[in-house]
mmCIF file of C-alpha atoms and ligand atoms in Angstrom:
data_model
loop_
_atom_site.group_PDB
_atom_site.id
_atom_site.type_symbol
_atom_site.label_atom_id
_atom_site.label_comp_id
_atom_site.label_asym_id
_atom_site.label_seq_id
_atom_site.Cartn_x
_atom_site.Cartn_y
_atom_site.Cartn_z
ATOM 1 C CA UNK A 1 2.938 -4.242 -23.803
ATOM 2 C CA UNK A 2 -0.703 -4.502 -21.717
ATOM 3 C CA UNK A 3 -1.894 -7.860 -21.235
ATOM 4 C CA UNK A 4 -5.018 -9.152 -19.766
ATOM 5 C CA UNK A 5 -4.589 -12.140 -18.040
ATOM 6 C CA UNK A 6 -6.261 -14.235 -15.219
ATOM 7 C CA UNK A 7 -4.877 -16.116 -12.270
ATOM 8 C CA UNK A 8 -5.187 -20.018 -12.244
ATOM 9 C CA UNK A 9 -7.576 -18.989 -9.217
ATOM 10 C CA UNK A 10 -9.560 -16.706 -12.084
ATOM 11 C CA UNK A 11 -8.830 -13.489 -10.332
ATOM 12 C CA UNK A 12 -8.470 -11.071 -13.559
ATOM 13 C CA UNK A 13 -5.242 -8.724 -13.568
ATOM 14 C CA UNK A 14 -2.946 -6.872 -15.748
ATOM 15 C CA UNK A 15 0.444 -7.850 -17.078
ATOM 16 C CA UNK A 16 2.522 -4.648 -18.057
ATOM 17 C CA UNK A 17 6.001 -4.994 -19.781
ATOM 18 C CA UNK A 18 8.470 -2.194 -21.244
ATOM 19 C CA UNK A 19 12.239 -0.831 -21.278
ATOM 20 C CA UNK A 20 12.105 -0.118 -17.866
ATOM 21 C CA UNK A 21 10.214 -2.662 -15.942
ATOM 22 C CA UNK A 22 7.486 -5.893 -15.549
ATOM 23 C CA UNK A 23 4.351 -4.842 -13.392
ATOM 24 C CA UNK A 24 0.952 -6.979 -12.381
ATOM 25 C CA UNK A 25 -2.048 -5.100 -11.424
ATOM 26 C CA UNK A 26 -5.209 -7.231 -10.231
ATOM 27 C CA UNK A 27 -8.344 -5.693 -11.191
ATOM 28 C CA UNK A 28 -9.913 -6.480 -7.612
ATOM 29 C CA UNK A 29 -8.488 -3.825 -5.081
ATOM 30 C CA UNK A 30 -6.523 -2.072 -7.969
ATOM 31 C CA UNK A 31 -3.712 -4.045 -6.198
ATOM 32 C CA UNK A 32 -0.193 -3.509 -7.648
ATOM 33 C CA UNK A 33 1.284 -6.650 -6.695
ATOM 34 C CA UNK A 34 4.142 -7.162 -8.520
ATOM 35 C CA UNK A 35 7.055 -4.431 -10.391
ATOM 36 C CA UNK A 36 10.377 -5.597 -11.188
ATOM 37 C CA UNK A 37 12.115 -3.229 -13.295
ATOM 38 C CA UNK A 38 14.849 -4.864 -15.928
ATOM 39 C CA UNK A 39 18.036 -7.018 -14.768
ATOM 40 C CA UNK A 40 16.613 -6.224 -10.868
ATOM 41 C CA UNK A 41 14.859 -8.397 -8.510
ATOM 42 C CA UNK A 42 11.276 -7.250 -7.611
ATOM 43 C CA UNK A 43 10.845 -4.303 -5.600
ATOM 44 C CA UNK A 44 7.313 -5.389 -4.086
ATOM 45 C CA UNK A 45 7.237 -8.791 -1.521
ATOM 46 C CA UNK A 46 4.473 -11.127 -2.204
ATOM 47 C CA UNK A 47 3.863 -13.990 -0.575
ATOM 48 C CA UNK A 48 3.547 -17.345 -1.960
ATOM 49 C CA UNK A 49 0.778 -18.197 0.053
ATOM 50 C CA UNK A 50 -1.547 -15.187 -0.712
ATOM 51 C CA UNK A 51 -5.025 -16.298 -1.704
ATOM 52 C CA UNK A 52 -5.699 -14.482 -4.741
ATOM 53 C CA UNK A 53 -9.399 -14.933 -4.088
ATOM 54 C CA UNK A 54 -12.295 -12.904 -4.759
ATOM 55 C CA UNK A 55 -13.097 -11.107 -1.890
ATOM 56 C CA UNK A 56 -9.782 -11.563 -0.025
ATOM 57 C CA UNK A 57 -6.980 -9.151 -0.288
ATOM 58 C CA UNK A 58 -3.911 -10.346 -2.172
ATOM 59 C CA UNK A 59 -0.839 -10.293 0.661
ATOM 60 C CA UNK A 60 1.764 -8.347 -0.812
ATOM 61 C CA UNK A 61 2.188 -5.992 -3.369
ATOM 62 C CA UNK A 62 0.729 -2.385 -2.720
ATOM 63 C CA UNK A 63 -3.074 -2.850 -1.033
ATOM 64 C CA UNK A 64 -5.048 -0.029 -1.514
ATOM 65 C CA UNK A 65 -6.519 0.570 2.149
ATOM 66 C CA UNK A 66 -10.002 3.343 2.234
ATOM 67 C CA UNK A 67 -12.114 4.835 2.840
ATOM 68 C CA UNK A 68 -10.290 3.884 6.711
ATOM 69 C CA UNK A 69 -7.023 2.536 7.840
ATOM 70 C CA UNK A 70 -6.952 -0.334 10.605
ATOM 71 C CA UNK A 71 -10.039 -1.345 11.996
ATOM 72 C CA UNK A 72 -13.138 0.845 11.537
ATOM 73 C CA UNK A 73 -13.564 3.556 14.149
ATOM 74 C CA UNK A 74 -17.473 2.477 15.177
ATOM 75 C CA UNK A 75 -18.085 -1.056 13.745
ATOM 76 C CA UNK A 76 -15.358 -4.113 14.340
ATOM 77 C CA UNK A 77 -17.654 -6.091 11.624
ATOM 78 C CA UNK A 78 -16.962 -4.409 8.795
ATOM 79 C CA UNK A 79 -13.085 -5.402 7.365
ATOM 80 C CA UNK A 80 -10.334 -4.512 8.104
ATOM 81 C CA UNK A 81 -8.282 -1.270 6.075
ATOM 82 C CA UNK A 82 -11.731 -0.429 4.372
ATOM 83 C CA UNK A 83 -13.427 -2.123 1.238
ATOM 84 C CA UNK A 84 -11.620 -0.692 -1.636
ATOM 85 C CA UNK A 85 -8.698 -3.998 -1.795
ATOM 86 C CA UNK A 86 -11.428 -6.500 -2.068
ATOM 87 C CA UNK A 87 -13.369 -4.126 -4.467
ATOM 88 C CA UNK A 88 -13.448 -4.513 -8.493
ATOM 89 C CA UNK A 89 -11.670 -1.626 -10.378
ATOM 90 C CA UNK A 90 -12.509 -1.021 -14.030
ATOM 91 C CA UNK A 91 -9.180 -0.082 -16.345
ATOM 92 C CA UNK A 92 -10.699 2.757 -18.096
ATOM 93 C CA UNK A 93 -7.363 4.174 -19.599
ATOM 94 C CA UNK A 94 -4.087 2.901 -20.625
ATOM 95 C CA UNK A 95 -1.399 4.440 -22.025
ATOM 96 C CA UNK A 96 2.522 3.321 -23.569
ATOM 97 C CA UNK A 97 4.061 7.264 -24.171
ATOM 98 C CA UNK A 98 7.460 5.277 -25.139
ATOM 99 C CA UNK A 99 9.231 2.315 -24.541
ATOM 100 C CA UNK A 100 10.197 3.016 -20.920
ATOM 101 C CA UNK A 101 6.696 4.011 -19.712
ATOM 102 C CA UNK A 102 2.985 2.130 -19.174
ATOM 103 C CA UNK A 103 0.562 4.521 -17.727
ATOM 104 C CA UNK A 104 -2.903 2.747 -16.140
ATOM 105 C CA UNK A 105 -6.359 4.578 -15.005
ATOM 106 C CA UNK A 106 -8.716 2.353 -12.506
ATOM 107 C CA UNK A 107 -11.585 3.783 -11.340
ATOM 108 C CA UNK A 108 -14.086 2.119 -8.609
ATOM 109 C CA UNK A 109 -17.111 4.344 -7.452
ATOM 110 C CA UNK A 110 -19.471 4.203 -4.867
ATOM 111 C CA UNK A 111 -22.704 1.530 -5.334
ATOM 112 C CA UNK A 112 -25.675 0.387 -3.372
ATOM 113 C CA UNK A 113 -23.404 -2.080 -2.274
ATOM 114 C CA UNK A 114 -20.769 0.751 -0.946
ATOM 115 C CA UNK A 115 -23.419 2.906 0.023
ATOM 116 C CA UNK A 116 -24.971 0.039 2.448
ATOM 117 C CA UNK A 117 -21.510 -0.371 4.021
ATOM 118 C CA UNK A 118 -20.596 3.331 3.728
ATOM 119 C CA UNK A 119 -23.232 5.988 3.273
ATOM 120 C CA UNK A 120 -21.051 8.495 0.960
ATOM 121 C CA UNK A 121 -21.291 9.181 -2.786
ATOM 122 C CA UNK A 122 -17.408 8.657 -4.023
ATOM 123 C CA UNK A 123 -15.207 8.198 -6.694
ATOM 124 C CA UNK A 124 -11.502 6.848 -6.359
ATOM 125 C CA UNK A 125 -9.212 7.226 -9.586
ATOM 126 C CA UNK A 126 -6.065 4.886 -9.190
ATOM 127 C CA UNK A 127 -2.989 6.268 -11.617
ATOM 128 C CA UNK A 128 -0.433 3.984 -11.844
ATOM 129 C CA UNK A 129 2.959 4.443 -13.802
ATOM 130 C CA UNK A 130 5.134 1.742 -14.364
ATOM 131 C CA UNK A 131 8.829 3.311 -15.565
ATOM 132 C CA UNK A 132 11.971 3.360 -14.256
ATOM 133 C CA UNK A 133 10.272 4.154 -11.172
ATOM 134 C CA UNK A 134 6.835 2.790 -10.175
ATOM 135 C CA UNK A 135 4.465 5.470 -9.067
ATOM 136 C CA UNK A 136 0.809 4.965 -7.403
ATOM 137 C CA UNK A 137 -1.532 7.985 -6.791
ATOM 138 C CA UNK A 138 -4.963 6.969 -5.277
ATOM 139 C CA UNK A 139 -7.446 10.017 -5.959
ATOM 140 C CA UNK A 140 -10.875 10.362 -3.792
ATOM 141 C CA UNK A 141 -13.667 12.540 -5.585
ATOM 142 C CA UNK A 142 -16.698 13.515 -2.915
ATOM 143 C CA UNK A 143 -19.472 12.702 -5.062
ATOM 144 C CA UNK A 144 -21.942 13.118 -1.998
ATOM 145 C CA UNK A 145 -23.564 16.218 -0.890
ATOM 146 C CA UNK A 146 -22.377 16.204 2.850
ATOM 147 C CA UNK A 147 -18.511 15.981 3.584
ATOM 148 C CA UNK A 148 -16.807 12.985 4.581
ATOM 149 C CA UNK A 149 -13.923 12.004 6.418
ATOM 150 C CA UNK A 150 -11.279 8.901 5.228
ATOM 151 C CA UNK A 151 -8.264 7.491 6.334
ATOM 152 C CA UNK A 152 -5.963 5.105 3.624
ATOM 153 C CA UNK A 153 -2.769 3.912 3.395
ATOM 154 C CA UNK A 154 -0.476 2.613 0.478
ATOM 155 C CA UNK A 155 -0.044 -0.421 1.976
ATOM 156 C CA UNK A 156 3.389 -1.015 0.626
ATOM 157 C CA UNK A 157 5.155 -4.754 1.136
ATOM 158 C CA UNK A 158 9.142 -4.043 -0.052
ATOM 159 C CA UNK A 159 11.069 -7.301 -0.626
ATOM 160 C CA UNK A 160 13.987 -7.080 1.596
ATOM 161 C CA UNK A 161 17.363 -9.274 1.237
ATOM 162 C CA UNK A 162 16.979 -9.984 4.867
ATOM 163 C CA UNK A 163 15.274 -7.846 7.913
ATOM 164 C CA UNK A 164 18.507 -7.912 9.996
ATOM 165 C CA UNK A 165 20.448 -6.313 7.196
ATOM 166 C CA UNK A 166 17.981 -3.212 6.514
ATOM 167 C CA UNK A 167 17.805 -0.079 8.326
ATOM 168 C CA UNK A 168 14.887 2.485 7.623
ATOM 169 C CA UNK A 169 15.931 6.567 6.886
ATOM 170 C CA UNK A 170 13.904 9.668 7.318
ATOM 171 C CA UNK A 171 11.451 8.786 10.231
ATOM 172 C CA UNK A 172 14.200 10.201 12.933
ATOM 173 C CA UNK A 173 13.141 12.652 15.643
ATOM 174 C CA UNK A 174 9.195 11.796 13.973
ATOM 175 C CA UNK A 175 6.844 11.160 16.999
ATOM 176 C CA UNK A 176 4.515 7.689 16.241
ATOM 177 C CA UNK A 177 2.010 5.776 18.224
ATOM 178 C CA UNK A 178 3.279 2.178 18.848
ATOM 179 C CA UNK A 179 0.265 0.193 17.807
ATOM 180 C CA UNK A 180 1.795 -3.081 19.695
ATOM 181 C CA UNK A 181 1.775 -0.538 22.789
ATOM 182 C CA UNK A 182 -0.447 2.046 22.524
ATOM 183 C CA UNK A 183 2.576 4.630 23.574
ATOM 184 C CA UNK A 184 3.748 7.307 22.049
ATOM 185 C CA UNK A 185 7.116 7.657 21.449
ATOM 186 C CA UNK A 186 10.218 9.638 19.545
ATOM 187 C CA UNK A 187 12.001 7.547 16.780
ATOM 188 C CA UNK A 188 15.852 8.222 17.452
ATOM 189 C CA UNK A 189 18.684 6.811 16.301
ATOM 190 C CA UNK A 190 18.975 4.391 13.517
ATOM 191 C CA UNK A 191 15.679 2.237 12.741
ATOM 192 C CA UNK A 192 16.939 -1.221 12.440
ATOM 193 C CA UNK A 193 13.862 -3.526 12.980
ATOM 194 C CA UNK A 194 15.035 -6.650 15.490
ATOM 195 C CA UNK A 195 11.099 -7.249 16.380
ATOM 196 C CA UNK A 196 7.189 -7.138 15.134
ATOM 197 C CA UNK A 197 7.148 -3.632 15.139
ATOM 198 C CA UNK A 198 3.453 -1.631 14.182
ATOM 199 C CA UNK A 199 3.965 2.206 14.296
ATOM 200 C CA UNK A 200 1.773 4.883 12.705
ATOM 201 C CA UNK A 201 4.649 7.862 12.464
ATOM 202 C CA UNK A 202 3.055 11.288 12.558
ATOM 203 C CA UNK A 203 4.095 14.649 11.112
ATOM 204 C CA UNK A 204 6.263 13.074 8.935
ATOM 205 C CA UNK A 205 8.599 14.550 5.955
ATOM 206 C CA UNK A 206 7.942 13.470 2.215
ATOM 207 C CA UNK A 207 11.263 11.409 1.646
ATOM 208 C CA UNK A 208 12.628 7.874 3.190
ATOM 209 C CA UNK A 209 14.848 5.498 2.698
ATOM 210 C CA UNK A 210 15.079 1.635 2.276
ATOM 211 C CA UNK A 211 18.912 0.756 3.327
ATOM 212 C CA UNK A 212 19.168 -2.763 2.556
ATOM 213 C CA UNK A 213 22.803 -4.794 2.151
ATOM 214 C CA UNK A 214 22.266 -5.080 -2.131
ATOM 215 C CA UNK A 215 20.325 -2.052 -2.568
ATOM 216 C CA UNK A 216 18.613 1.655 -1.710
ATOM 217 C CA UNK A 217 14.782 2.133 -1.948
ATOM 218 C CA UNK A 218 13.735 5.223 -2.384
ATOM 219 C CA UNK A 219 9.890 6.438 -1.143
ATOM 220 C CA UNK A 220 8.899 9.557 -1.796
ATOM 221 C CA UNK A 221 5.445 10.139 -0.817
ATOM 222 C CA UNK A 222 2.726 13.302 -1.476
ATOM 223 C CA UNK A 223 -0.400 14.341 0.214
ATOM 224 C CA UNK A 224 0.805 12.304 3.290
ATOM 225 C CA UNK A 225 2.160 13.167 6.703
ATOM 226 C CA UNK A 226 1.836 10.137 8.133
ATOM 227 C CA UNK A 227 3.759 7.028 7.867
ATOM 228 C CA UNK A 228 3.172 3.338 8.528
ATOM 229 C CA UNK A 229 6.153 0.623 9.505
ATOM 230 C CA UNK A 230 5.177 -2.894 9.909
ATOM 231 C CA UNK A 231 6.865 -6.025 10.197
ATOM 232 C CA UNK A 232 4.467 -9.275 11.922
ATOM 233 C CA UNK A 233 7.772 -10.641 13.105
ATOM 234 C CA UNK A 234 7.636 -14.853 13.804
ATOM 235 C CA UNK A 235 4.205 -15.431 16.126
ATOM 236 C CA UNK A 236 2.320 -13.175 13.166
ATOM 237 C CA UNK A 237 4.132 -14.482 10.417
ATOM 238 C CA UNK A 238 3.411 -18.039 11.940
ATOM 239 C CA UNK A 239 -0.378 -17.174 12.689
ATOM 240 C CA UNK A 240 -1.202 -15.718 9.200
ATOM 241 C CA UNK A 241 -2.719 -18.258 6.923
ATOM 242 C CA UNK A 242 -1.002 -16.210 3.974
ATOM 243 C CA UNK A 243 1.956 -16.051 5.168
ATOM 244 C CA UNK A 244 4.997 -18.503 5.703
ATOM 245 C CA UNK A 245 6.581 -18.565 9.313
ATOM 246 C CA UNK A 246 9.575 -16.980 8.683
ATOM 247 C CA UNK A 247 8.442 -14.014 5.462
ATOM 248 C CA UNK A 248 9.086 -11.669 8.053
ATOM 249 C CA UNK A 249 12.150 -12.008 7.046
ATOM 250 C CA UNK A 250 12.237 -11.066 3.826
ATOM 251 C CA UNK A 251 9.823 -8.649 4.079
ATOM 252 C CA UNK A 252 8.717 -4.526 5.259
ATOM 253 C CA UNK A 253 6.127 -2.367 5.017
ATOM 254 C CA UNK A 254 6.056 1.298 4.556
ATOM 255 C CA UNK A 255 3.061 2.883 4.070
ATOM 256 C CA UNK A 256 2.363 5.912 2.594
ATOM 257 C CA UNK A 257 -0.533 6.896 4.774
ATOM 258 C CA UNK A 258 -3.570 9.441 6.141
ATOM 259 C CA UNK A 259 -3.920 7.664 8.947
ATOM 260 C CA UNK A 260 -4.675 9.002 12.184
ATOM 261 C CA UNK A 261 -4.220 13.122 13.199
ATOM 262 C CA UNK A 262 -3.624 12.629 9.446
ATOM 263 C CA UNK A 263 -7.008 11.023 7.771
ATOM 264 C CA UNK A 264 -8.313 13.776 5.048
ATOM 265 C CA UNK A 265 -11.773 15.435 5.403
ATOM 266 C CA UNK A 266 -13.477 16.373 2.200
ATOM 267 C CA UNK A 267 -16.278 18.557 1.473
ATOM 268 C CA UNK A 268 -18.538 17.817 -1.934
ATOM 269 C CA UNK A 269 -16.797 18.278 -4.995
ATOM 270 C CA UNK A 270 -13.411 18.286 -3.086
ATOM 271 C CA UNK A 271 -10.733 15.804 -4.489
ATOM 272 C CA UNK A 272 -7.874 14.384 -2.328
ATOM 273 C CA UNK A 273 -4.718 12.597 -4.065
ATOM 274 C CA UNK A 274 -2.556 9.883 -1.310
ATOM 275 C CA UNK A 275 0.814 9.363 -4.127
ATOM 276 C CA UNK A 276 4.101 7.656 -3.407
ATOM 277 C CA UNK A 277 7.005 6.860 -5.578
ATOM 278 C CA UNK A 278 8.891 3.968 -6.146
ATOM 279 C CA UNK A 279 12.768 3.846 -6.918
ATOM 280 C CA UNK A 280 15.678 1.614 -6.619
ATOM 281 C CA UNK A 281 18.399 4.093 -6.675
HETATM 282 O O1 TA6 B 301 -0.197 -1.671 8.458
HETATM 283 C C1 TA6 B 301 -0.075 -2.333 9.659
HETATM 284 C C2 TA6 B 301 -1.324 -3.142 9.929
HETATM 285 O O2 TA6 B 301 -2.395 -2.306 10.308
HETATM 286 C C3 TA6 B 301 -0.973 -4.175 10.992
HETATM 287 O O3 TA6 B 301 -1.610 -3.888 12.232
HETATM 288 C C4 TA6 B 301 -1.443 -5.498 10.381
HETATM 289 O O4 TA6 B 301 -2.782 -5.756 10.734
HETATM 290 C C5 TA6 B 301 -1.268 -5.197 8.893
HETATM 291 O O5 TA6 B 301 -1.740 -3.864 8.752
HETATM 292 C C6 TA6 B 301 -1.914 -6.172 7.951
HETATM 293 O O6 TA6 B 301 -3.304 -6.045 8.008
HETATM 294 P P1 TA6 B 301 -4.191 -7.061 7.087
HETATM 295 O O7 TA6 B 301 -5.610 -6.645 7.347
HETATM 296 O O8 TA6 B 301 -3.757 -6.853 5.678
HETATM 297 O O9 TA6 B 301 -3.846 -8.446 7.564
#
């Protein structure tokens, strides 16, 4: 079942139910911000106190961050992660191919409005499959005649039982740039996380874990080889007006990425697809 609904804040999103799962997609960003599948508790960590406004990005859920990731390389104006989460999508496909399965097609392309803030001719194609597992694939078309470079991450908030319980696989030996720092170090041993931590993992593998106390996540991510981990901690949690003081808690992000050594050039006509899936195994 595909249901278009609105927030009580009149932000306009998707409600998907089948066999397999519950999913919410808000048409602004494309933003994913809530799967559940059936008899489980949600895979995705939202926070109560996200603003669901136009024009602000929805905390939680999977933000969509392009055409750059963190702040933009030559201008500390313009937002933060890009324009695309605080951008309107338009569903132009859906799909139910049984029970188990809800397929969605968003599109945004570029605009005088993009074009003033970004000078590139674009399309991005959001595929989103809501089954048994939840997979996102973000797809950026060069619609301009010169090539152009972009950085984006899957922004991806997993609920967590508790942070002190979790422990992260697949990032070991992986050299990443400790944003908090501005070192760069060697990820060894196993990643518990006992602080805000803010790491941009490089050269990374396609495969990681989620070890939680009630549960395994399982992210496997394509045309990535870079990895995001973030967790605010208490001072950010406490400092975020969309956030409670202690969701670091129950919260962790890892992001899919091209971020860094890793953002994607593309000549005209050339397509690149970010993807991750999604699986409680
Ligand atoms: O992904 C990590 C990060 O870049 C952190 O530095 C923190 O800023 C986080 O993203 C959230 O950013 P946002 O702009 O959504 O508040």
């Amino acid at each position: 079942m595909i249901i278009n609904k609105k927030t009580a804040t009149g932000l306009e999103y998707i409600e998907i139910h089948n066999k397999s799962a519950t999913a919410k997609v808000a048409l602004q960003g494309g933003h994913l911000f809530h799967y559940q599948q059936q008899g489980k508790t949600p895979l995705l960590w939202l926070s109560e106190k996200s603003h669901f406004q136009t024009g602000k990005a929805i905390r939680g859920g999977i933000p969509l961050c392009w055409p750059w990731f963190g702040k933009h390389p030559a201008d500390l104006d313009l937002p933060q992660h890009g324009f695309a989460r605080t951008s309107f999508f338009r569903l132009v496909e859906s799909n139910e191919p049984d029970k188990k399965t809800t397929e969605l097609v968003l599109k945004f392309e570029s605009s005088a409005s993009t074009l003033s803030i970004w000078p590139y001719g674009f399309q991005l194609i959001l595929r989103i499959t809501v089954g048994p597992s939840l997979t996102v694939a973000l797809t950026t078309i060069n619609c301009d005649t010169k090539a152009f470079t972009i950085s984006s991450a899957l922004h991806t908030y997993f609920a967590v039982s508790s942070i002190n319980a979790v422990s992260v696989q697949g990032l070991d030996e992986t050299e990443y740039l400790d944003a908090l720092t501005g070192e760069t170090k060697i990820q060894r041993g196993i990643f518990r996380i006992k602080e805000e931590v803010d790491r941009i993992y490089q050269k990374t593998k396609s495969s990681f874990k989620i070890i939680d106390s009630d549960r395994v996540i399982q992210i496997i991510s394509e045309g990535s080889s870079s990895v995001v981990v973030w967790n605010p901690w208490i001072d950010k949690s406490t400092r975020m007006a969309d956030m409670q003081a202690d969701d670091y808690k129950t919260m962790l992000c890892i992001e899919t990425a091209n971020a860094f050594k890793d953002a994607r050039r593309l000549i005209p006509g050339e397509e690149h697809t970010l993807k991750v899936t999604l699986m409680e195994i």
